[in-house]
JSON list of C-alpha atoms and ligand atoms in Angstrom, two decimals:
[
{"chain": "A", "resi": 1, "resn": "MET", "atom": "CA", "xyz": [-50.23, -52.89, -32.59]},
{"chain": "A", "resi": 2, "resn": "ASP", "atom": "CA", "xyz": [-52.31, -55.16, -30.39]},
{"chain": "A", "resi": 3, "resn": "GLY", "atom": "CA", "xyz": [-54.50, -52.62, -28.69]},
{"chain": "A", "resi": 4, "resn": "SER", "atom": "CA", "xyz": [-54.20, -54.48, -25.38]},
{"chain": "A", "resi": 5, "resn": "ALA", "atom": "CA", "xyz": [-50.40, -54.01, -25.20]},
{"chain": "A", "resi": 6, "resn": "SER", "atom": "CA", "xyz": [-49.61, -51.64, -22.35]},
{"chain": "A", "resi": 7, "resn": "TYR", "atom": "CA", "xyz": [-46.71, -50.52, -20.19]},
{"chain": "A", "resi": 8, "resn": "ASP", "atom": "CA", "xyz": [-45.50, -52.98, -17.53]},
{"chain": "A", "resi": 9, "resn": "SER", "atom": "CA", "xyz": [-43.11, -51.24, -15.09]},
{"chain": "A", "resi": 10, "resn": "ASN", "atom": "CA", "xyz": [-41.54, -54.63, -14.29]},
{"chain": "A", "resi": 11, "resn": "ASN", "atom": "CA", "xyz": [-39.27, -54.40, -17.34]},
{"chain": "A", "resi": 12, "resn": "ILE", "atom": "CA", "xyz": [-35.46, -54.26, -17.20]},
{"chain": "A", "resi": 13, "resn": "PHE", "atom": "CA", "xyz": [-35.25, -50.57, -18.16]},
{"chain": "A", "resi": 14, "resn": "GLY", "atom": "CA", "xyz": [-37.91, -49.68, -15.61]},
{"chain": "A", "resi": 15, "resn": "LYS", "atom": "CA", "xyz": [-35.66, -51.41, -13.03]},
{"chain": "A", "resi": 16, "resn": "ILE", "atom": "CA", "xyz": [-32.64, -49.44, -14.25]},
{"chain": "A", "resi": 17, "resn": "LEU", "atom": "CA", "xyz": [-34.63, -46.19, -13.95]},
{"chain": "A", "resi": 18, "resn": "ARG", "atom": "CA", "xyz": [-35.57, -47.08, -10.36]},
{"chain": "A", "resi": 19, "resn": "GLY", "atom": "CA", "xyz": [-31.95, -47.93, -9.54]},
{"chain": "A", "resi": 20, "resn": "GLU", "atom": "CA", "xyz": [-32.81, -51.57, -8.86]},
{"chain": "A", "resi": 21, "resn": "ILE", "atom": "CA", "xyz": [-30.18, -52.81, -11.31]},
{"chain": "A", "resi": 22, "resn": "PRO", "atom": "CA", "xyz": [-27.02, -51.01, -12.41]},
{"chain": "A", "resi": 23, "resn": "CYS", "atom": "CA", "xyz": [-26.13, -49.56, -15.78]},
{"chain": "A", "resi": 24, "resn": "HIS", "atom": "CA", "xyz": [-23.19, -47.79, -17.39]},
{"chain": "A", "resi": 25, "resn": "ARG", "atom": "CA", "xyz": [-24.72, -44.32, -17.62]},
{"chain": "A", "resi": 26, "resn": "VAL", "atom": "CA", "xyz": [-23.49, -41.83, -20.20]},
{"chain": "A", "resi": 27, "resn": "TYR", "atom": "CA", "xyz": [-26.12, -39.06, -19.83]},
{"chain": "A", "resi": 28, "resn": "GLU", "atom": "CA", "xyz": [-29.08, -38.16, -17.64]},
{"chain": "A", "resi": 29, "resn": "ASP", "atom": "CA", "xyz": [-31.46, -35.24, -17.32]},
{"chain": "A", "resi": 30, "resn": "ASP", "atom": "CA", "xyz": [-34.93, -34.80, -15.78]},
{"chain": "A", "resi": 31, "resn": "GLU", "atom": "CA", "xyz": [-36.61, -36.57, -18.70]},
{"chain": "A", "resi": 32, "resn": "THR", "atom": "CA", "xyz": [-34.02, -38.90, -20.19]},
{"chain": "A", "resi": 33, "resn": "LEU", "atom": "CA", "xyz": [-31.39, -41.54, -19.45]},
{"chain": "A", "resi": 34, "resn": "ALA", "atom": "CA", "xyz": [-28.71, -42.88, -21.82]},
{"chain": "A", "resi": 35, "resn": "PHE", "atom": "CA", "xyz": [-26.60, -45.94, -20.96]},
{"chain": "A", "resi": 36, "resn": "MET", "atom": "CA", "xyz": [-24.50, -48.62, -22.64]},
{"chain": "A", "resi": 37, "resn": "ASP", "atom": "CA", "xyz": [-26.25, -51.65, -24.14]},
{"chain": "A", "resi": 38, "resn": "VAL", "atom": "CA", "xyz": [-24.89, -54.74, -22.33]},
{"chain": "A", "resi": 39, "resn": "MET", "atom": "CA", "xyz": [-24.98, -56.78, -25.57]},
{"chain": "A", "resi": 40, "resn": "PRO", "atom": "CA", "xyz": [-23.57, -54.22, -27.98]},
{"chain": "A", "resi": 41, "resn": "GLN", "atom": "CA", "xyz": [-23.93, -54.70, -31.72]},
{"chain": "A", "resi": 42, "resn": "ALA", "atom": "CA", "xyz": [-20.75, -52.59, -32.11]},
{"chain": "A", "resi": 43, "resn": "ALA", "atom": "CA", "xyz": [-18.44, -50.78, -29.69]},
{"chain": "A", "resi": 44, "resn": "GLY", "atom": "CA", "xyz": [-20.19, -47.71, -28.24]},
{"chain": "A", "resi": 45, "resn": "HIS", "atom": "CA", "xyz": [-23.74, -49.02, -28.62]},
{"chain": "A", "resi": 46, "resn": "VAL", "atom": "CA", "xyz": [-25.94, -46.76, -26.40]},
{"chain": "A", "resi": 47, "resn": "LEU", "atom": "CA", "xyz": [-29.61, -46.90, -25.47]},
{"chain": "A", "resi": 48, "resn": "VAL", "atom": "CA", "xyz": [-31.57, -43.66, -24.94]},
{"chain": "A", "resi": 49, "resn": "ILE", "atom": "CA", "xyz": [-34.81, -43.90, -22.96]},
{"chain": "A", "resi": 50, "resn": "PRO", "atom": "CA", "xyz": [-37.40, -41.48, -21.62]},
{"chain": "A", "resi": 51, "resn": "LYS", "atom": "CA", "xyz": [-38.11, -41.53, -17.89]},
{"chain": "A", "resi": 52, "resn": "THR", "atom": "CA", "xyz": [-41.83, -41.30, -18.64]},
{"chain": "A", "resi": 53, "resn": "PRO", "atom": "CA", "xyz": [-43.28, -44.81, -18.85]},
{"chain": "A", "resi": 54, "resn": "SER", "atom": "CA", "xyz": [-43.83, -45.60, -22.53]},
{"chain": "A", "resi": 55, "resn": "ARG", "atom": "CA", "xyz": [-43.94, -49.08, -23.99]},
{"chain": "A", "resi": 56, "resn": "ASN", "atom": "CA", "xyz": [-42.65, -48.01, -27.41]},
{"chain": "A", "resi": 57, "resn": "LEU", "atom": "CA", "xyz": [-43.11, -45.42, -30.13]},
{"chain": "A", "resi": 58, "resn": "LEU", "atom": "CA", "xyz": [-46.72, -46.45, -30.67]},
{"chain": "A", "resi": 59, "resn": "ASP", "atom": "CA", "xyz": [-48.01, -45.41, -27.25]},
{"chain": "A", "resi": 60, "resn": "ALA", "atom": "CA", "xyz": [-45.55, -42.64, -26.36]},
{"chain": "A", "resi": 61, "resn": "ASP", "atom": "CA", "xyz": [-46.95, -39.16, -25.89]},
{"chain": "A", "resi": 62, "resn": "PRO", "atom": "CA", "xyz": [-45.62, -36.86, -28.63]},
{"chain": "A", "resi": 63, "resn": "SER", "atom": "CA", "xyz": [-44.32, -34.51, -25.93]},
{"chain": "A", "resi": 64, "resn": "VAL", "atom": "CA", "xyz": [-42.13, -37.36, -24.66]},
{"chain": "A", "resi": 65, "resn": "LEU", "atom": "CA", "xyz": [-40.71, -37.87, -28.14]},
{"chain": "A", "resi": 66, "resn": "ALA", "atom": "CA", "xyz": [-40.11, -34.14, -28.51]},
{"chain": "A", "resi": 67, "resn": "ARG", "atom": "CA", "xyz": [-37.91, -34.17, -25.41]},
{"chain": "A", "resi": 68, "resn": "LEU", "atom": "CA", "xyz": [-36.21, -37.46, -26.25]},
{"chain": "A", "resi": 69, "resn": "MET", "atom": "CA", "xyz": [-35.08, -36.82, -29.82]},
{"chain": "A", "resi": 70, "resn": "PRO", "atom": "CA", "xyz": [-32.69, -33.96, -29.09]},
{"chain": "A", "resi": 71, "resn": "VAL", "atom": "CA", "xyz": [-30.94, -36.30, -26.65]},
{"chain": "A", "resi": 72, "resn": "VAL", "atom": "CA", "xyz": [-30.83, -39.05, -29.31]},
{"chain": "A", "resi": 73, "resn": "GLN", "atom": "CA", "xyz": [-29.08, -36.54, -31.56]},
{"chain": "A", "resi": 74, "resn": "LYS", "atom": "CA", "xyz": [-26.73, -35.35, -28.81]},
{"chain": "A", "resi": 75, "resn": "ILE", "atom": "CA", "xyz": [-25.67, -38.91, -27.97]},
{"chain": "A", "resi": 76, "resn": "ALA", "atom": "CA", "xyz": [-25.33, -39.88, -31.65]},
{"chain": "A", "resi": 77, "resn": "ARG", "atom": "CA", "xyz": [-22.96, -36.97, -32.25]},
{"chain": "A", "resi": 78, "resn": "ALA", "atom": "CA", "xyz": [-20.91, -37.74, -29.13]},
{"chain": "A", "resi": 79, "resn": "ALA", "atom": "CA", "xyz": [-20.71, -41.47, -29.95]},
{"chain": "A", "resi": 80, "resn": "LYS", "atom": "CA", "xyz": [-19.65, -40.70, -33.53]},
{"chain": "A", "resi": 81, "resn": "ASP", "atom": "CA", "xyz": [-16.79, -38.55, -32.26]},
{"chain": "A", "resi": 82, "resn": "ALA", "atom": "CA", "xyz": [-15.84, -40.86, -29.40]},
{"chain": "A", "resi": 83, "resn": "PHE", "atom": "CA", "xyz": [-15.48, -43.88, -31.64]},
{"chain": "A", "resi": 84, "resn": "GLU", "atom": "CA", "xyz": [-14.26, -41.98, -34.74]},
{"chain": "A", "resi": 85, "resn": "ALA", "atom": "CA", "xyz": [-17.19, -43.64, -36.50]},
{"chain": "A", "resi": 86, "resn": "ASP", "atom": "CA", "xyz": [-17.97, -43.25, -40.20]},
{"chain": "A", "resi": 87, "resn": "GLY", "atom": "CA", "xyz": [-21.67, -43.20, -39.38]},
{"chain": "A", "resi": 88, "resn": "ILE", "atom": "CA", "xyz": [-24.32, -43.87, -36.76]},
{"chain": "A", "resi": 89, "resn": "THR", "atom": "CA", "xyz": [-27.17, -46.35, -37.01]},
{"chain": "A", "resi": 90, "resn": "VAL", "atom": "CA", "xyz": [-30.30, -45.48, -35.00]},
{"chain": "A", "resi": 91, "resn": "ILE", "atom": "CA", "xyz": [-32.71, -48.42, -34.45]},
{"chain": "A", "resi": 92, "resn": "GLN", "atom": "CA", "xyz": [-36.02, -48.53, -32.62]},
{"chain": "A", "resi": 93, "resn": "PHE", "atom": "CA", "xyz": [-38.22, -51.66, -32.44]},
{"chain": "A", "resi": 94, "resn": "ASN", "atom": "CA", "xyz": [-41.96, -51.75, -31.70]},
{"chain": "A", "resi": 95, "resn": "GLU", "atom": "CA", "xyz": [-43.56, -54.97, -30.42]},
{"chain": "A", "resi": 96, "resn": "PRO", "atom": "CA", "xyz": [-42.19, -58.54, -30.54]},
{"chain": "A", "resi": 97, "resn": "ALA", "atom": "CA", "xyz": [-43.00, -59.02, -34.21]},
{"chain": "A", "resi": 98, "resn": "ALA", "atom": "CA", "xyz": [-40.67, -56.12, -34.99]},
{"chain": "A", "resi": 99, "resn": "GLY", "atom": "CA", "xyz": [-37.87, -57.36, -32.71]},
{"chain": "A", "resi": 100, "resn": "GLN", "atom": "CA", "xyz": [-38.64, -55.48, -29.48]},
{"chain": "A", "resi": 101, "resn": "THR", "atom": "CA", "xyz": [-37.52, -57.46, -26.44]},
{"chain": "A", "resi": 102, "resn": "VAL", "atom": "CA", "xyz": [-37.61, -54.84, -23.65]},
{"chain": "A", "resi": 103, "resn": "PHE", "atom": "CA", "xyz": [-40.91, -53.03, -23.40]},
{"chain": "A", "resi": 104, "resn": "HIS", "atom": "CA", "xyz": [-39.84, -49.57, -22.36]},
{"chain": "A", "resi": 105, "resn": "LEU", "atom": "CA", "xyz": [-39.31, -47.18, -25.26]},
{"chain": "A", "resi": 106, "resn": "HIS", "atom": "CA", "xyz": [-35.67, -46.96, -26.33]},
{"chain": "A", "resi": 107, "resn": "PHE", "atom": "CA", "xyz": [-33.55, -45.81, -29.24]},
{"chain": "A", "resi": 108, "resn": "HIS", "atom": "CA", "xyz": [-30.40, -47.76, -30.11]},
{"chain": "A", "resi": 109, "resn": "ILE", "atom": "CA", "xyz": [-27.46, -45.58, -31.14]},
{"chain": "A", "resi": 110, "resn": "ILE", "atom": "CA", "xyz": [-24.71, -47.64, -32.80]},
{"chain": "A", "resi": 111, "resn": "PRO", "atom": "CA", "xyz": [-21.40, -46.29, -34.13]},
{"chain": "A", "resi": 112, "resn": "ARG", "atom": "CA", "xyz": [-20.57, -47.77, -37.56]},
{"chain": "A", "resi": 113, "resn": "HIS", "atom": "CA", "xyz": [-17.35, -48.19, -39.47]},
{"chain": "A", "resi": 114, "resn": "GLU", "atom": "CA", "xyz": [-17.12, -48.76, -43.21]},
{"chain": "A", "resi": 115, "resn": "GLY", "atom": "CA", "xyz": [-17.20, -52.44, -44.05]},
{"chain": "A", "resi": 116, "resn": "GLN", "atom": "CA", "xyz": [-17.95, -53.65, -40.49]},
{"chain": "A", "resi": 117, "resn": "ALA", "atom": "CA", "xyz": [-21.18, -55.60, -40.07]},
{"chain": "A", "resi": 118, "resn": "LEU", "atom": "CA", "xyz": [-23.28, -55.27, -36.95]},
{"chain": "A", "resi": 119, "resn": "ARG", "atom": "CA", "xyz": [-23.03, -58.02, -34.35]},
{"chain": "A", "resi": 120, "resn": "PRO", "atom": "CA", "xyz": [-26.30, -59.86, -33.60]},
{"chain": "A", "resi": 121, "resn": "HIS", "atom": "CA", "xyz": [-29.12, -58.07, -31.80]},
{"chain": "A", "resi": 122, "resn": "SER", "atom": "CA", "xyz": [-29.26, -59.18, -28.11]},
{"chain": "A", "resi": 123, "resn": "GLY", "atom": "CA", "xyz": [-26.17, -61.33, -28.77]},
{"chain": "A", "resi": 124, "resn": "GLN", "atom": "CA", "xyz": [-23.15, -61.60, -26.52]},
{"chain": "A", "resi": 125, "resn": "MET", "atom": "CA", "xyz": [-22.69, -59.84, -23.14]},
{"chain": "A", "resi": 126, "resn": "GLU", "atom": "CA", "xyz": [-19.79, -57.40, -23.12]},
{"chain": "A", "resi": 127, "resn": "ASP", "atom": "CA", "xyz": [-17.24, -57.23, -20.33]},
{"chain": "A", "resi": 128, "resn": "GLY", "atom": "CA", "xyz": [-18.17, -54.65, -17.73]},
{"chain": "A", "resi": 129, "resn": "ASP", "atom": "CA", "xyz": [-14.77, -52.96, -17.87]},
{"chain": "A", "resi": 130, "resn": "VAL", "atom": "CA", "xyz": [-15.11, -52.48, -21.63]},
{"chain": "A", "resi": 131, "resn": "LEU", "atom": "CA", "xyz": [-18.60, -51.01, -21.21]},
{"chain": "A", "resi": 132, "resn": "ALA", "atom": "CA", "xyz": [-17.30, -48.66, -18.51]},
{"chain": "A", "resi": 133, "resn": "ALA", "atom": "CA", "xyz": [-14.41, -47.53, -20.68]},
{"chain": "A", "resi": 134, "resn": "ASN", "atom": "CA", "xyz": [-16.69, -46.98, -23.67]},
{"chain": "A", "resi": 135, "resn": "ALA", "atom": "CA", "xyz": [-19.13, -44.98, -21.51]},
{"chain": "A", "resi": 136, "resn": "GLU", "atom": "CA", "xyz": [-16.25, -42.76, -20.42]},
{"chain": "A", "resi": 137, "resn": "LYS", "atom": "CA", "xyz": [-15.28, -42.10, -24.04]},
{"chain": "A", "resi": 138, "resn": "ILE", "atom": "CA", "xyz": [-18.78, -40.84, -24.81]},
{"chain": "A", "resi": 139, "resn": "ILE", "atom": "CA", "xyz": [-19.00, -38.85, -21.58]},
{"chain": "A", "resi": 140, "resn": "GLY", "atom": "CA", "xyz": [-15.72, -37.23, -22.56]},
{"chain": "A", "resi": 141, "resn": "GLU", "atom": "CA", "xyz": [-17.22, -36.04, -25.85]},
{"chain": "A", "resi": 142, "resn": "LEU", "atom": "CA", "xyz": [-20.40, -34.82, -24.17]},
{"chain": "A", "resi": 143, "resn": "GLY", "atom": "CA", "xyz": [-18.35, -32.70, -21.85]},
{"chain": "A", "resi": 144, "resn": "SER", "atom": "CA", "xyz": [-16.35, -31.04, -24.61]},
{"chain": "B", "resi": 1, "resn": "5GP", "atom": "P1", "xyz": [-34.93, -54.30, -28.15]},
{"chain": "B", "resi": 1, "resn": "5GP", "atom": "O1", "xyz": [-36.04, -54.29, -27.12]},
{"chain": "B", "resi": 1, "resn": "5GP", "atom": "O2", "xyz": [-34.84, -53.03, -28.94]},
{"chain": "B", "resi": 1, "resn": "5GP", "atom": "O3", "xyz": [-35.05, -55.52, -29.00]},
{"chain": "B", "resi": 1, "resn": "5GP", "atom": "O4", "xyz": [-33.52, -54.43, -27.46]},
{"chain": "B", "resi": 1, "resn": "5GP", "atom": "C1", "xyz": [-33.30, -54.38, -26.10]},
{"chain": "B", "resi": 1, "resn": "5GP", "atom": "C2", "xyz": [-31.83, -54.10, -25.92]},
{"chain": "B", "resi": 1, "resn": "5GP", "atom": "O5", "xyz": [-31.58, -54.06, -24.51]},
{"chain": "B", "resi": 1, "resn": "5GP", "atom": "C3", "xyz": [-30.90, -55.16, -26.51]},
{"chain": "B", "resi": 1, "resn": "5GP", "atom": "O6", "xyz": [-30.00, -54.53, -27.40]},
{"chain": "B", "resi": 1, "resn": "5GP", "atom": "C4", "xyz": [-30.19, -55.75, -25.31]},
{"chain": "B", "resi": 1, "resn": "5GP", "atom": "O7", "xyz": [-28.84, -56.03, -25.56]},
{"chain": "B", "resi": 1, "resn": "5GP", "atom": "C5", "xyz": [-30.33, -54.68, -24.25]},
{"chain": "B", "resi": 1, "resn": "5GP", "atom": "N1", "xyz": [-30.44, -55.14, -22.88]},
{"chain": "B", "resi": 1, "resn": "5GP", "atom": "C6", "xyz": [-31.11, -56.23, -22.43]},
{"chain": "B", "resi": 1, "resn": "5GP", "atom": "N2", "xyz": [-30.98, -56.35, -21.12]},
{"chain": "B", "resi": 1, "resn": "5GP", "atom": "C7", "xyz": [-30.19, -55.31, -20.71]},
{"chain": "B", "resi": 1, "resn": "5GP", "atom": "C8", "xyz": [-29.69, -54.89, -19.43]},
{"chain": "B", "resi": 1, "resn": "5GP", "atom": "O8", "xyz": [-29.96, -55.49, -18.38]},
{"chain": "B", "resi": 1, "resn": "5GP", "atom": "N3", "xyz": [-28.96, -53.77, -19.38]},
{"chain": "B", "resi": 1, "resn": "5GP", "atom": "C9", "xyz": [-28.62, -53.07, -20.53]},
{"chain": "B", "resi": 1, "resn": "5GP", "atom": "N4", "xyz": [-27.84, -52.00, -20.38]},
{"chain": "B", "resi": 1, "resn": "5GP", "atom": "N5", "xyz": [-29.05, -53.43, -21.76]},
{"chain": "B", "resi": 1, "resn": "5GP", "atom": "C10", "xyz": [-29.85, -54.56, -21.84]}
]
């Protein structure tokens, strides 16, 4: 990593955490927020982020990761059930060269079905009603 790369709170997920822009939330606790990706690569694509400012995996404090990963697992299980998925892809990009476009640490959780390719990364915006309905499906599984 470029050693000069640091956290800039003026990123889109920082704004979501501060409530400056909306999101379709599926889960929140003191340390973590999970919400629907607005340009999903498959139905049910969720992003899980720590509330602690971290640019990506490379600068995150291990204690932040220790609190985040159980939530990644919890959301992955719920998304798999909610979408009757055959599997779950977890993706996490670090720095522009690796495909990172939003510089607040996040894990992508993407339900997968046999034979169905992923849609492009940061591709087409999904309809808000669809995102809301998909969020509800996952919330329903988290509650059960
Ligand atoms: P990455 O940084 O890992 O390349 O991807 C950032 C992800 O954030 C992309 O999948 C993109 O669709 C998603 N994204 C970008 N802007 C927004 C936004 O305003 N709200 C939400 N919920 N997701 C976003």
